[in-house]
One Martini backbone bead per residue (centre of mass of N, CA, C, O) as a GRO file, in nm:
protein
  251
    1MET     BB    1   6.899   1.967   9.355
    2GLY     BB    2   6.827   2.079   9.069
    3ARG     BB    3   6.776   2.382   8.849
    4SER     BB    4   6.612   2.268   8.594
    5ARG     BB    5   6.375   2.263   8.799
    6ARG     BB    6   6.096   2.373   8.907
    7THR     BB    7   5.937   2.472   9.175
    8LEU     BB    8   5.641   2.492   9.331
    9PRO     BB    9   5.655   2.785   9.428
   10GLU     BB   10   5.721   2.899   9.148
   11GLU     BB   11   5.467   2.793   9.000
   12LEU     BB   12   5.255   2.924   9.179
   13LEU     BB   13   5.346   3.217   9.127
   14LEU     BB   14   5.310   3.213   8.817
   15LEU     BB   15   5.004   3.158   8.829
   16ALA     BB   16   4.938   3.430   8.999
   17LEU     BB   17   5.029   3.597   8.773
   18ASP     BB   18   4.935   3.879   8.602
   19PRO     BB   19   4.996   3.960   8.273
   20ALA     BB   20   4.851   4.248   8.268
   21THR     BB   21   4.940   4.376   8.574
   22GLY     BB   22   5.172   4.232   8.764
   23THR     BB   23   5.005   4.086   8.971
   24THR     BB   24   4.884   3.911   9.256
   25ALA     BB   25   4.683   3.671   9.340
   26GLN     BB   26   4.603   3.617   9.648
   27PRO     BB   27   4.838   3.716   9.855
   28GLN     BB   28   4.776   3.599  10.137
   29SER     BB   29   4.726   3.296  10.058
   30LEU     BB   30   4.988   3.265   9.896
   31ASP     BB   31   5.182   3.259  10.133
   32LEU     BB   32   5.076   2.989  10.238
   33GLY     BB   33   5.123   2.828   9.974
   34LEU     BB   34   5.432   2.855   9.970
   35ALA     BB   35   5.483   2.702  10.232
   36GLY     BB   36   5.343   2.444  10.133
   37ALA     BB   37   5.517   2.398   9.876
   38GLN     BB   38   5.774   2.338  10.029
   39LEU     BB   39   5.680   2.075  10.154
   40VAL     BB   40   5.627   1.920   9.894
   41GLU     BB   41   5.911   1.948   9.775
   42LEU     BB   42   6.052   1.799  10.010
   43ALA     BB   43   5.896   1.536   9.969
   44LEU     BB   44   5.986   1.483   9.672
   45ALA     BB   45   6.299   1.483   9.784
   46GLY     BB   46   6.293   1.302  10.064
   47ARG     BB   47   6.304   1.488  10.344
   48ILE     BB   48   5.996   1.447  10.395
   49ALA     BB   49   5.703   1.334  10.595
   50PRO     BB   50   5.412   1.214  10.675
   51ASP     BB   51   5.249   1.224  11.021
   52GLY     BB   52   4.968   1.244  10.964
   53ASP     BB   53   4.936   1.593  11.048
   54ARG     BB   54   5.242   1.571  11.018
   55ILE     BB   55   5.593   1.670  10.999
   56ALA     BB   56   5.883   1.482  10.894
   57VAL     BB   57   6.217   1.435  10.920
   58VAL     BB   58   6.424   1.198  10.723
   59VAL     BB   59   6.628   1.397  10.547
   60PRO     BB   60   6.867   1.655  10.624
   61ARG     BB   61   6.970   1.694  10.353
   62PRO     BB   62   7.046   1.903  10.132
   63THR     BB   63   6.923   2.026   9.809
   64GLY     BB   64   7.048   2.328   9.697
   65ASP     BB   65   6.812   2.505   9.797
   66PRO     BB   66   6.808   2.772   9.998
   67THR     BB   67   6.505   2.802  10.074
   68LEU     BB   68   6.448   2.504  10.136
   69ASP     BB   69   6.683   2.465  10.343
   70CYS     BB   70   6.572   2.657  10.551
   71ALA     BB   71   6.313   2.498  10.606
   72LEU     BB   72   6.451   2.231  10.682
   73GLU     BB   73   6.609   2.341  10.927
   74LEU     BB   74   6.364   2.434  11.089
   75LEU     BB   75   6.241   2.153  11.112
   76ARG     BB   76   6.483   2.014  11.249
   77ARG     BB   77   6.486   2.200  11.510
   78ARG     BB   78   6.224   2.093  11.638
   79GLY     BB   79   6.270   1.755  11.682
   80ALA     BB   80   5.966   1.728  11.583
   81PRO     BB   81   5.682   1.684  11.465
   82VAL     BB   82   5.478   1.905  11.271
   83ARG     BB   83   5.212   2.073  11.217
   84ALA     BB   84   5.105   2.197  10.927
   85VAL     BB   85   4.938   2.441  11.032
   86HIS     BB   86   5.168   2.562  11.205
   87TRP     BB   87   5.369   2.607  10.981
   88ILE     BB   88   5.193   2.771  10.777
   89GLY     BB   89   5.091   2.984  11.012
   90GLY     BB   90   5.350   3.099  11.029
   91PRO     BB   91   5.602   3.302  10.989
   92ARG     BB   92   5.663   3.452  10.637
   93LEU     BB   93   5.875   3.673  10.583
   94GLY     BB   94   5.914   3.749  10.246
   95LEU     BB   95   5.857   3.499  10.060
   96ARG     BB   96   5.741   3.622   9.800
   97GLN     BB   97   5.984   3.811   9.745
   98THR     BB   98   6.196   3.592   9.725
   99TYR     BB   99   6.070   3.457   9.470
  100LEU     BB  100   6.062   3.703   9.287
  101SER     BB  101   6.368   3.755   9.292
  102HIS     BB  102   6.444   3.481   9.177
  103LEU     BB  103   6.290   3.505   8.908
  104GLU     BB  104   6.448   3.752   8.819
  105ARG     BB  105   6.733   3.621   8.817
  106CYS     BB  106   6.626   3.392   8.604
  107GLY     BB  107   6.436   3.554   8.385
  108MET     BB  108   6.106   3.515   8.436
  109VAL     BB  109   6.107   3.809   8.550
  110ALA     BB  110   6.013   4.163   8.560
  111ALA     BB  111   6.083   4.459   8.703
  112VAL     BB  112   5.832   4.729   8.744
  113PRO     BB  113   5.838   5.042   8.805
  114GLY     BB  114   5.632   5.263   9.017
  115GLN     BB  115   5.313   5.418   9.115
  116MET     BB  116   5.108   5.512   9.390
  117CYS     BB  117   4.921   5.783   9.358
  118GLY     BB  118   5.196   5.931   9.258
  119VAL     BB  119   5.401   5.835   9.517
  120LEU     BB  120   5.429   5.540   9.567
  121PRO     BB  121   5.644   5.299   9.541
  122THR     BB  122   5.646   5.038   9.290
  123THR     BB  123   5.607   4.678   9.193
  124ARG     BB  124   5.608   4.494   8.908
  125TYR     BB  125   5.551   4.157   8.755
  126GLN     BB  126   5.675   4.033   8.453
  127ALA     BB  127   5.663   3.802   8.229
  128THR     BB  128   5.928   3.689   8.002
  129ASP     BB  129   5.833   3.369   7.984
  130THR     BB  130   5.539   3.252   7.867
  131ALA     BB  131   5.600   2.950   7.815
  132ILE     BB  132   5.615   2.863   8.109
  133SER     BB  133   5.327   2.938   8.195
  134ARG     BB  134   5.188   2.765   7.978
  135GLU     BB  135   5.297   2.490   8.074
  136ILE     BB  136   5.173   2.492   8.351
  137ARG     BB  137   4.879   2.533   8.260
  138ALA     BB  138   4.862   2.280   8.074
  139ARG     BB  139   4.876   2.070   8.298
  140LEU     BB  140   4.611   2.146   8.430
  141ASP     BB  141   4.426   2.130   8.184
  142SER     BB  142   4.476   1.830   8.127
  143ALA     BB  143   4.373   1.717   8.398
  144ILE     BB  144   4.087   1.839   8.367
  145ARG     BB  145   4.005   1.730   8.081
  146THR     BB  146   4.078   1.408   8.109
  147GLY     BB  147   4.085   1.276   8.417
  148VAL     BB  148   4.369   1.199   8.457
  149PRO     BB  149   4.588   1.115   8.672
  150PRO     BB  150   4.829   1.292   8.788
  151ASP     BB  151   5.108   1.384   8.879
  152PRO     BB  152   5.219   1.478   9.184
  153ARG     BB  153   5.300   1.768   9.106
  154THR     BB  154   5.033   1.853   8.967
  155ALA     BB  155   4.843   1.778   9.199
  156ALA     BB  156   4.969   1.974   9.405
  157LEU     BB  157   4.927   2.233   9.243
  158ALA     BB  158   4.620   2.212   9.233
  159ALA     BB  159   4.570   2.208   9.536
  160LEU     BB  160   4.701   2.487   9.592
  161ALA     BB  161   4.535   2.658   9.399
  162HIS     BB  162   4.271   2.601   9.545
  163ALA     BB  163   4.349   2.685   9.839
  164VAL     BB  164   4.421   3.000   9.749
  165GLY     BB  165   4.204   3.087   9.511
  166LEU     BB  166   4.275   3.048   9.177
  167GLY     BB  167   4.029   2.959   9.011
  168LYS     BB  168   3.915   3.246   8.913
  169HIS     BB  169   4.185   3.323   8.774
  170LEU     BB  170   4.202   3.072   8.573
  171TYR     BB  171   3.858   3.022   8.580
  172PRO     BB  172   3.645   3.232   8.479
  173GLY     BB  173   3.335   3.239   8.538
  174ASN     BB  174   3.082   3.036   8.432
  175GLU     BB  175   3.267   2.876   8.226
  176GLY     BB  176   3.469   2.787   8.485
  177ARG     BB  177   3.316   2.604   8.687
  178SER     BB  178   3.399   2.312   8.608
  179SER     BB  179   3.705   2.358   8.634
  180ARG     BB  180   3.703   2.430   8.934
  181SER     BB  181   3.589   2.160   9.027
  182ARG     BB  182   3.823   1.984   8.910
  183LEU     BB  183   4.048   2.119   9.064
  184ARG     BB  184   3.947   2.027   9.339
  185ASP     BB  185   3.957   1.714   9.280
  186LEU     BB  186   4.282   1.693   9.261
  187ILE     BB  187   4.338   1.669   9.574
  188ARG     BB  188   4.331   1.342   9.578
  189HIS     BB  189   4.619   1.260   9.410
  190ASP     BB  190   4.790   1.377   9.673
  191PRO     BB  191   4.862   1.339   9.993
  192MET     BB  192   5.049   1.579  10.051
  193GLY     BB  193   4.891   1.793   9.897
  194GLY     BB  194   4.632   1.754  10.062
  195LEU     BB  195   4.738   1.819  10.341
  196VAL     BB  196   4.839   2.106  10.274
  197ALA     BB  197   4.580   2.226  10.157
  198HIS     BB  198   4.409   2.188  10.412
  199ALA     BB  199   4.593   2.361  10.591
  200VAL     BB  200   4.553   2.624  10.440
  201MET     BB  201   4.243   2.634  10.485
  202ASP     BB  202   4.251   2.622  10.795
  203VAL     BB  203   4.398   2.886  10.842
  204GLN     BB  204   4.187   3.068  10.698
  205SER     BB  205   3.938   2.952  10.891
  206GLY     BB  206   4.056   2.893  11.193
  207ALA     BB  207   4.116   2.552  11.219
  208ALA     BB  208   4.412   2.485  11.341
  209ALA     BB  209   4.326   2.359  11.630
  210GLN     BB  210   4.223   2.122  11.467
  211PRO     BB  211   4.238   1.807  11.408
  212ARG     BB  212   4.358   1.599  11.145
  213ARG     BB  213   4.354   1.374  10.935
  214GLY     BB  214   4.515   1.189  10.750
  215PRO     BB  215   4.595   1.180  10.415
  216ALA     BB  216   4.441   0.920  10.345
  217ALA     BB  217   4.169   1.014  10.455
  218ALA     BB  218   4.151   1.276  10.291
  219GLY     BB  219   4.149   1.128  10.011
  220ARG     BB  220   3.850   0.990  10.085
  221GLN     BB  221   3.697   1.227  10.049
  222PRO     BB  222   3.444   1.383   9.953
  223VAL     BB  223   3.395   1.648   9.765
  224SER     BB  224   3.186   1.793   9.963
  225ALA     BB  225   3.411   1.804  10.207
  226ALA     BB  226   3.553   2.020  10.087
  227ARG     BB  227   3.694   2.310  10.130
  228PRO     BB  228   3.630   2.616  10.047
  229ALA     BB  229   3.759   2.861   9.871
  230PRO     BB  230   3.822   3.165   9.832
  231GLU     BB  231   3.752   3.421   9.642
  232PRO     BB  232   3.918   3.561   9.396
  233ALA     BB  233   4.072   3.817   9.277
  234ARG     BB  234   4.145   3.990   8.982
  235GLY     BB  235   4.308   4.188   9.171
  236VAL     BB  236   4.580   4.379   9.310
  237PRO     BB  237   4.764   4.569   9.463
  238MET     BB  238   5.047   4.699   9.438
  239GLN     BB  239   5.368   4.659   9.504
  240PRO     BB  240   5.593   4.784   9.681
  241HIS     BB  241   5.882   4.895   9.696
  242ARG     BB  242   6.168   4.862   9.809
  243GLY     BB  243   6.145   4.884  10.160
  244SER     BB  244   5.946   4.969  10.409
  245MET     BB  245   5.686   4.923  10.238
  246ALA     BB  246   5.762   4.648  10.124
  247ARG     BB  247   5.766   4.497  10.390
  248ALA     BB  248   5.471   4.543  10.470
  249VAL     BB  249   5.337   4.403  10.213
  250ALA     BB  250   5.497   4.132  10.180
  251HIS     BB  251   5.375   4.036  10.468
   0.00000   0.00000   0.00000
């Protein structure tokens, strides 16, 4: 996999970054979404495939992306298909910080050190190339506005954005209500994205122990059957700077 194209975890994280505050919206559910986005990206690369509500490795060849390849190797070591909810709900220590550091190295965000309560060191992350974030957002806006089924990558991104609760962050207020509803509807347009998005919502709701129908069946669900995502906050406390406190918050 070449590095000329951004991965879904990177795009989801850029969507969640607040350009005004440098914080990430919905940080706890975002961690689940990043793990789910890795699954979708691996599926788009032809490395894994859905097997009912489980994920199976079909081509164990590395993609060339170190973070994705780590996830692929962990899936391969399982030896058998794993339920999406169990994978997404497993420990993903430091995954958000890993992607923030990667975006910083790529020059897409800049780390801005600061302090919380005048004592605790913190780090905010400001987008340095706002054109990239605008392009990602424009793809979602176009899919919502036109009603035309989007490409699988955009459909999966929309499904994940809805699942982690970014709707109110992206389309706030009463004026954004219809856009949030259409964002939710886009979950239908990619089977793998739908499977993963539902798994993310199941983990959040504590329903991970219950089996879910396969992605094809999930795609045929009426809109009213989709689980609502929790309302996102308009902002979250700043992330602590790297160190012992950074590890505690990043997890």
